[in-house]
Short mmCIF file of C-alpha atoms in Angstrom, two decimals:
data_model
loop_
_atom_site.label_atom_id
_atom_site.label_comp_id
_atom_site.label_asym_id
_atom_site.label_seq_id
_atom_site.Cartn_x
_atom_site.Cartn_y
_atom_site.Cartn_z
CA MET A 1 19.91 30.37 40.50
CA GLY A 2 23.24 31.00 42.25
CA LYS A 3 26.69 30.13 41.00
CA SER A 4 26.79 26.88 42.98
CA GLU A 5 23.48 25.77 41.42
CA LYS A 6 24.92 26.07 37.88
CA TYR A 7 28.40 24.76 38.67
CA LYS A 8 29.18 21.38 37.12
CA ASP A 9 32.04 19.34 38.45
CA TYR A 10 34.27 17.04 36.41
CA THR A 11 31.51 14.37 36.40
CA GLY A 12 28.96 16.85 35.04
CA LYS A 13 26.90 16.87 38.24
CA THR A 14 25.21 20.06 39.36
CA LEU A 15 24.26 20.91 42.92
CA GLU A 16 20.62 20.95 41.85
CA GLU A 17 20.89 17.37 40.54
CA CYS A 18 22.64 16.21 43.71
CA LYS A 19 19.92 17.73 45.88
CA ARG A 20 17.21 16.11 43.76
CA LYS A 21 18.85 12.67 44.05
CA TYR A 22 19.32 13.11 47.81
CA LYS A 23 15.62 13.95 48.15
CA LEU A 24 14.65 10.79 46.25
CA TYR A 25 16.57 8.68 48.74
CA SER A 26 15.20 10.66 51.67
CA ASP A 27 11.65 10.13 50.40
CA ALA A 28 12.41 6.42 49.93
CA GLU A 29 13.63 6.15 53.52
CA GLU A 30 10.47 7.79 54.83
CA ALA A 31 8.26 5.53 52.71
CA VAL A 32 9.88 2.26 53.73
CA LEU A 33 9.96 3.27 57.40
CA THR A 34 6.18 3.65 57.24
CA GLY A 35 5.75 0.22 55.64
CA LYS A 36 5.46 1.32 52.02
CA SER A 37 7.61 0.50 49.03
CA TYR A 38 9.32 3.12 46.88
CA GLU A 39 10.75 3.12 43.37
CA ILE A 40 13.94 4.84 42.23
CA GLU A 41 15.05 4.53 38.62
CA GLY A 42 12.96 1.40 38.06
CA ARG A 43 14.05 -0.38 41.26
CA LYS A 44 11.40 -1.18 43.85
CA LEU A 45 12.75 -0.58 47.35
CA THR A 46 11.30 -2.04 50.54
CA ARG A 47 12.33 -2.16 54.19
CA GLU A 48 14.92 -4.81 53.30
CA ASN A 49 16.68 -2.14 51.23
CA LEU A 50 16.92 0.36 54.10
CA SER A 51 20.71 0.10 54.44
CA GLU A 52 21.09 0.55 50.68
CA ILE A 53 18.79 3.59 50.82
CA ARG A 54 20.85 5.11 53.63
CA LYS A 55 24.07 4.50 51.70
CA GLY A 56 22.49 6.32 48.76
CA MET A 57 21.53 9.21 51.01
CA GLN A 58 25.08 9.42 52.36
CA TYR A 59 26.55 9.29 48.85
CA TRP A 60 24.31 12.12 47.57
CA GLU A 61 24.83 14.19 50.73
CA ASN A 62 28.59 13.94 50.14
CA GLU A 63 28.13 14.84 46.46
CA CYS A 64 26.01 17.88 47.41
CA ASN A 65 28.73 19.03 49.78
CA ARG A 66 31.51 18.42 47.25
CA VAL A 67 29.79 20.00 44.26
CA GLY A 68 28.41 22.85 46.39
CA SER A 69 31.87 23.69 47.68
CA GLY A 70 33.18 23.96 44.13
CA THR A 71 35.85 21.30 44.56
CA SER A 72 35.94 18.55 42.00
CA GLY A 73 37.91 16.00 43.97
CA GLY A 74 39.64 15.03 40.74
CA ALA A 75 43.32 14.92 39.93
CA ARG A 76 45.08 18.22 39.72
CA ALA A 77 47.94 18.96 37.34
CA PHE A 78 50.75 21.35 38.09
CA ARG A 79 54.17 22.17 36.71
CA VAL A 80 57.41 22.31 38.64
CA ILE A 81 60.35 24.17 37.19
CA ALA A 82 63.72 23.30 38.69
CA LYS A 83 66.33 26.03 38.59
CA ASN A 84 70.04 25.46 38.88
CA ASP A 85 71.64 28.44 40.57
#
């Protein structure tokens, strides 16, 4: 497992988890496009949920990219020291 696979961002997400969640939504999209239903975390999804499924795919794709790049997207703190010359 590479560094990016183990890296956890400020939310505790790993790249591996993000990829797994993205795959769930991708599998759901494929299922509902072929007329089947699909269940994610106890929710039954059907063709009527296609836009919701695609939003989930987009969210997890973005998370994979963010976590994989090693940027947290969170607030950054820094210190400025003013000098009087």
